[in-house]
Coordinates of C-alpha atoms in Angstrom, one line a residue:
M12 CA 0.0 0.0 0.0
N13 CA 1.5 3.3 -1.0
T14 CA 1.2 6.5 0.9
V15 CA -1.8 7.8 -1.0
Q16 CA -3.8 4.7 -0.5
F17 CA -3.0 4.6 3.3
I18 CA -4.1 8.3 3.8
T19 CA -7.3 7.6 1.8
S20 CA -8.1 4.5 3.9
F21 CA -7.4 6.4 7.1
Y22 CA -9.8 9.2 6.3
D23 CA -12.5 6.8 5.2
Q24 CA -12.4 5.0 8.5
A25 CA -12.3 8.2 10.4
Y26 CA -15.3 9.5 8.5
A27 CA -17.2 6.3 9.1
R28 CA -16.6 6.5 12.8
L29 CA -17.8 10.1 12.9
R30 CA -20.9 9.2 11.0
G31 CA -21.6 6.4 13.4
Q32 CA -21.2 8.6 16.4
A33 CA -23.4 11.3 14.9
S34 CA -26.0 8.8 14.1
A35 CA -26.0 7.4 17.6
R36 CA -26.4 10.9 19.1
G37 CA -29.3 11.6 16.6
D38 CA -31.1 8.5 17.7
V39 CA -30.9 9.4 21.4
Y40 CA -32.0 13.0 20.6
Q41 CA -34.9 11.8 18.5
H42 CA -35.9 9.3 21.3
R43 CA -35.9 12.0 23.9
T44 CA -37.9 14.3 21.6
N45 CA -40.5 11.7 20.9
K46 CA -40.7 10.8 24.6
R47 CA -41.3 14.5 25.5
K48 CA -44.0 14.8 22.7
F49 CA -45.7 11.6 23.9
S50 CA -45.6 12.7 27.6
G51 CA -47.0 16.1 26.7
A52 CA -49.8 14.7 24.6
S53 CA -50.7 12.3 27.4
E54 CA -50.8 15.1 30.0
Q55 CA -52.9 17.3 27.6
G56 CA -55.2 14.4 27.0
D57 CA -55.6 13.8 30.8
Q58 CA -56.3 17.5 31.3
A59 CA -58.8 17.6 28.5
S60 CA -60.6 14.5 29.7
R61 CA -60.9 15.7 33.3
P62 CA -63.8 18.2 32.7
D63 CA -65.7 15.6 30.7
D64 CA -65.2 13.1 33.5
Q65 CA -66.5 15.6 36.0
R66 CA -69.5 16.4 33.9
T67 CA -70.3 12.8 33.5
T68 CA -70.1 12.2 37.2
R69 CA -72.4 15.1 37.9
R70 CA -74.9 13.8 35.4
Q71 CA -74.8 10.4 36.9
A72 CA -75.4 11.8 40.3
R73 CA -78.4 13.9 39.2
A74 CA -79.8 10.9 37.4
H75 CA -79.4 8.7 40.5
K76 CA -81.1 11.4 42.6
R77 CA -84.1 11.6 40.2
A78 CA -84.4 7.9 40.2
R79 CA -84.4 7.8 44.0
L80 CA -87.1 10.5 44.2
E81 CA -89.3 8.8 41.6
S82 CA -88.9 5.6 43.5
D83 CA -89.9 7.2 46.8
E84 CA -92.9 8.9 45.1
N85 CA -94.0 5.6 43.6
L86 CA -93.7 3.9 46.9
S87 CA -95.8 6.7 48.6
H88 CA -98.6 6.2 46.0
K89 CA -98.6 2.5 46.7
V90 CA -99.2 3.0 50.4
P91 CA -102.9 2.3 51.1
L92 CA -104.9 5.0 53.0
T93 CA -108.0 4.8 55.1
C94 CA -111.0 7.0 54.2
R95 CA -112.2 9.1 57.1
K96 CA -115.8 9.1 55.7
C97 CA -116.4 5.5 54.7
G98 CA -113.6 3.8 56.6
Q99 CA -112.4 1.7 53.7
V100 CA -108.8 1.1 52.9
K101 CA -107.9 2.1 49.4
S102 CA -105.0 2.9 47.2
A103 CA -103.7 6.5 47.3
D104 CA -104.9 6.9 43.7
Y105 CA -108.4 6.9 45.1
F106 CA -107.8 10.0 47.1
P107 CA -107.4 13.7 46.1
G108 CA -104.1 15.4 46.7
T109 CA -105.5 18.0 49.1
T110 CA -108.9 18.5 50.7
T111 CA -109.7 22.2 50.6
H112 CA -107.9 25.5 50.8
A113 CA -109.4 25.9 54.3
G114 CA -106.9 23.5 55.7
L115 CA -105.9 19.9 55.9
H116 CA -108.4 17.3 57.1
G117 CA -108.4 13.6 57.3
Q118 CA -108.1 11.8 53.9
T119 CA -111.4 11.4 52.2
C120 CA -111.7 9.3 49.0
F121 CA -113.1 10.4 45.7
D122 CA -116.2 8.3 46.1
C123 CA -117.3 10.0 49.3
W124 CA -116.6 13.4 47.9
D125 CA -118.6 12.6 44.8
D126 CA -121.6 11.4 46.9
Y127 CA -121.4 14.5 49.1
V128 CA -121.3 16.9 46.1
F129 CA -124.2 15.1 44.4
E130 CA -126.3 15.5 47.5
C131 CA -125.6 19.2 47.6
L132 CA -126.5 19.6 43.9
D133 CA -129.8 17.8 44.5
D134 CA -130.6 20.4 47.1
D135 CA -129.8 23.2 44.7
A136 CA -126.9 24.3 46.9
A137 CA -124.2 24.4 44.2
L138 CA -123.4 28.1 45.0
N139 CA -123.2 27.4 48.8
L140 CA -121.0 24.3 48.9
S141 CA -119.0 24.0 52.1
C142 CA -116.3 21.6 53.1
M143 CA -117.4 18.2 54.2
W144 CA -115.5 18.6 57.5
C145 CA -115.8 22.3 58.3
E146 CA -118.1 25.2 57.4
W147 CA -115.6 26.8 55.0
E148 CA -117.0 27.6 51.6
L149 CA -115.5 25.5 48.8
L150 CA -114.0 27.4 45.9
V151 CA -114.4 26.1 42.4
K152 CA -110.8 24.9 42.4
D153 CA -111.4 23.0 45.6
I154 CA -114.4 21.1 44.0
Q155 CA -112.4 20.4 40.9
E156 CA -109.6 18.9 43.1
V157 CA -111.8 16.6 45.2
C158 CA -114.3 15.4 42.6
R159 CA -114.0 13.3 39.5
K160 CA -114.5 15.0 36.1
A161 CA -118.0 13.8 35.6
V162 CA -119.2 15.2 38.9
F163 CA -117.3 18.5 38.4
R164 CA -119.1 19.0 35.0
K165 CA -122.4 18.4 36.7
Y166 CA -121.5 20.9 39.4
E167 CA -120.6 23.5 36.7
R168 CA -123.9 23.1 35.0
Q169 CA -125.8 23.3 38.2
A170 CA -123.9 26.3 39.4
S171 CA -124.5 28.1 36.1
K172 CA -128.2 27.3 36.4
E173 CA -128.5 28.7 39.9
T174 CA -126.5 31.8 39.0
I175 CA -128.9 32.6 36.2
Q176 CA -131.9 32.0 38.4
N177 CA -130.5 34.2 41.1
T178 CA -129.6 37.1 38.9
T179 CA -132.4 37.2 36.3
E180 CA -136.2 37.2 36.2
A181 CA -138.5 35.5 33.8
C182 CA -140.7 37.5 31.5
P183 CA -144.2 37.5 33.0
N184 CA -145.7 36.9 29.5
P185 CA -147.2 33.4 29.8
I186 CA -146.1 32.5 26.2
C187 CA -142.5 33.8 26.7
G188 CA -140.7 33.2 30.0
V189 CA -137.3 34.3 28.7
R190 CA -134.8 35.1 31.5
I191 CA -134.1 38.9 31.7
E192 CA -131.2 40.4 33.7
K193 CA -131.2 44.0 35.0
V194 CA -128.1 45.5 36.5
E195 CA -128.9 46.6 40.1
G196 CA -129.3 50.4 40.4
N197 CA -129.3 51.1 36.7
G198 CA -132.3 52.1 34.6
C199 CA -135.9 52.4 35.4
A200 CA -138.5 49.8 36.3
H201 CA -140.1 49.9 32.9
M202 CA -138.9 46.7 31.1
V203 CA -139.5 45.6 27.6
C204 CA -138.9 42.0 26.7
L205 CA -137.8 40.8 23.3
C206 CA -141.3 39.4 22.8
G207 CA -142.6 42.9 23.1
H208 CA -144.3 42.5 26.5
E209 CA -143.9 45.5 28.8
F210 CA -143.9 45.1 32.5
C211 CA -142.8 46.6 35.8
W212 CA -139.5 45.1 37.0
L213 CA -140.5 45.7 40.7
C214 CA -143.9 44.0 40.8
R215 CA -144.0 42.1 37.5
V216 CA -147.4 43.5 36.4
G217 CA -148.1 44.8 32.9
W218 CA -146.9 48.3 32.4
D219 CA -149.3 51.2 32.0
S220 CA -147.9 54.3 30.5
D221 CA -150.4 56.4 32.6
P222 CA -148.3 57.6 35.6
T223 CA -151.5 57.8 37.7
S224 CA -152.5 54.2 37.0
L225 CA -152.8 52.0 40.1
V226 CA -152.2 48.8 38.3
H227 CA -149.0 48.2 40.2
L228 CA -149.1 46.1 43.3
R229 CA -149.3 47.7 46.7
G230 CA -145.8 48.1 48.1
C231 CA -144.4 48.7 44.7
E232 CA -142.5 51.9 44.3
M233 CA -144.4 52.7 41.1
F234 CA -147.7 52.2 43.0
E235 CA -146.6 54.8 45.6
I236 CA -145.6 57.2 42.8
A237 CA -148.9 56.8 41.1
R238 CA -150.8 57.4 44.3
G239 CA -148.7 60.5 44.9
Y240 CA -149.7 61.8 41.5
L241 CA -153.4 61.2 42.3
E242 CA -153.2 62.9 45.7
A243 CA -151.5 65.9 44.1
S244 CA -154.1 66.0 41.4
D245 CA -157.0 65.9 44.0
D246 CA -155.4 68.7 46.0
A247 CA -155.1 70.8 42.9
E248 CA -158.7 70.4 42.0
M249 CA -159.9 71.1 45.6
S250 CA -157.9 74.3 45.7

């Protein structure tokens, strides 16, 4: 081997060793870099997943609480109750949620409330219904709460009928009978029905346009007015 070949071989070997060392250092660096990237991604993933985990936990807790409350409510509905009126033991579904706005009384079943309201309606007392257990007047919402739908509809019809009867008067014309309403304190006593019949609202007799006519019943305001006209007329003639 001559000198040139020896120098060339030496440099080739040296260059190969340098490349090997550089390659080894690069692998270590790349490994460390990849490790840091993986570790950072893992930490970021953990941090990103923590809020989701917390929300999931809260949702599960709320769902568990709702299920427990629904279970307690269902159990409470299954507990049988004893009716204070008839003494029968029935499911809670046969009882209204509350009794009246007047206060809490012993549990009374729908059947007993229906019977009670029916009796009051038969006596034309729909507008004066009081609580079964006290003298407090029942409101419409109370009756709707303690009665079944069919009974409540009957109550509404009866109450409307009684209201019309109490606030209106029938036309005295025998062939008419239409109910007429007059606002208290408004207008005169001279009424004219749709049928054309004219009558006095105070005493229900036929109306006479003559102010001195004594057709009105005694005690009627119009009778007193007519008598006053006649007395005044007599006094004028005598003088």
